[in-house]
Amino acid sequence: MIDTELFKYRLAVAGLTITDIASLLGISKQAVYKKVSGQTDWSTPEMYAVSDAMKLTPEESKAIFYANKCDKKSQ
């Protein structure tokens, strides 16, 4: 599951929209919404492409796409 709020924040900071991400990945906006809400998983290539488009640092990317896994390790 991703950190939805952080994803949306970094998306806005990057000046991108869900439509931009859908175009980048070659999928529908609905498919992106499902990924953002955690209904479907992100593939590794999708995570890399989105991270690059949003100009995320490796730490930011990890915080967004591996939010629950990071939380569990720190407990």
One Martini backbone bead per residue (centre of mass of N, CA, C, O) as a GRO file, in nm:
protein
   75
    1MET     BB    1   0.099   0.034   0.019
    2ILE     BB    2   0.048   0.365  -0.011
    3ASP     BB    3   0.112   0.707   0.035
    4THR     BB    4  -0.133   0.904  -0.061
    5GLU     BB    5  -0.072   1.187   0.047
    6LEU     BB    6   0.221   1.203  -0.053
    7PHE     BB    7   0.162   1.156  -0.346
    8LYS     BB    8  -0.023   1.402  -0.392
    9TYR     BB    9   0.179   1.613  -0.304
   10ARG     BB   10   0.413   1.542  -0.506
   11LEU     BB   11   0.243   1.578  -0.757
   12ALA     BB   12   0.189   1.881  -0.717
   13VAL     BB   13   0.483   1.976  -0.697
   14ALA     BB   14   0.540   1.860  -0.997
   15GLY     BB   15   0.282   1.940  -1.180
   16LEU     BB   16   0.089   1.694  -1.171
   17THR     BB   17  -0.134   1.441  -1.289
   18ILE     BB   18  -0.321   1.169  -1.334
   19THR     BB   19  -0.315   1.197  -1.640
   20ASP     BB   20  -0.008   1.199  -1.667
   21ILE     BB   21   0.036   0.917  -1.545
   22ALA     BB   22  -0.136   0.761  -1.743
   23SER     BB   23   0.026   0.838  -1.995
   24LEU     BB   24   0.301   0.733  -1.903
   25LEU     BB   25   0.179   0.425  -1.853
   26GLY     BB   26  -0.069   0.347  -2.045
   27ILE     BB   27  -0.328   0.421  -1.871
   28SER     BB   28  -0.587   0.474  -1.691
   29LYS     BB   29  -0.717   0.670  -1.453
   30GLN     BB   30  -0.854   0.440  -1.298
   31ALA     BB   31  -0.594   0.274  -1.260
   32VAL     BB   32  -0.449   0.485  -1.092
   33TYR     BB   33  -0.654   0.509  -0.863
   34LYS     BB   34  -0.619   0.211  -0.775
   35LYS     BB   35  -0.321   0.241  -0.698
   36VAL     BB   36  -0.347   0.477  -0.495
   37SER     BB   37  -0.569   0.312  -0.313
   38GLY     BB   38  -0.468  -0.012  -0.323
   39GLN     BB   39  -0.626  -0.213  -0.521
   40THR     BB   40  -0.356  -0.200  -0.681
   41ASP     BB   41  -0.049  -0.267  -0.802
   42TRP     BB   42   0.275  -0.179  -0.841
   43SER     BB   43   0.514  -0.179  -1.051
   44THR     BB   44   0.839  -0.130  -1.080
   45PRO     BB   45   0.839   0.040  -1.344
   46GLU     BB   46   0.621   0.236  -1.244
   47MET     BB   47   0.771   0.349  -1.001
   48TYR     BB   48   1.011   0.461  -1.159
   49ALA     BB   49   0.856   0.647  -1.355
   50VAL     BB   50   0.713   0.820  -1.138
   51SER     BB   51   0.960   0.908  -0.978
   52ASP     BB   52   1.092   1.053  -1.215
   53ALA     BB   53   0.858   1.251  -1.285
   54MET     BB   54   0.856   1.360  -0.969
   55LYS     BB   55   1.148   1.382  -0.856
   56LEU     BB   56   1.242   1.159  -0.663
   57THR     BB   57   1.380   1.036  -0.412
   58PRO     BB   58   1.454   0.742  -0.278
   59GLU     BB   59   1.316   0.810  -0.007
   60GLU     BB   60   1.044   0.908  -0.120
   61SER     BB   61   0.972   0.655  -0.275
   62LYS     BB   62   0.971   0.466  -0.031
   63ALA     BB   63   0.757   0.624   0.137
   64ILE     BB   64   0.532   0.577  -0.072
   65PHE     BB   65   0.556   0.260  -0.187
   66TYR     BB   66   0.659   0.153   0.131
   67ALA     BB   67   0.503   0.238   0.387
   68ASN     BB   68   0.418  -0.025   0.545
   69LYS     BB   69   0.696  -0.162   0.545
   70CYS     BB   70   0.841   0.059   0.705
   71ASP     BB   71   0.664   0.054   0.958
   72LYS     BB   72   0.713  -0.247   1.038
   73LYS     BB   73   1.028  -0.225   1.077
   74SER     BB   74   1.004   0.003   1.316
   75GLN     BB   75   0.848  -0.195   1.538
   0.00000   0.00000   0.00000
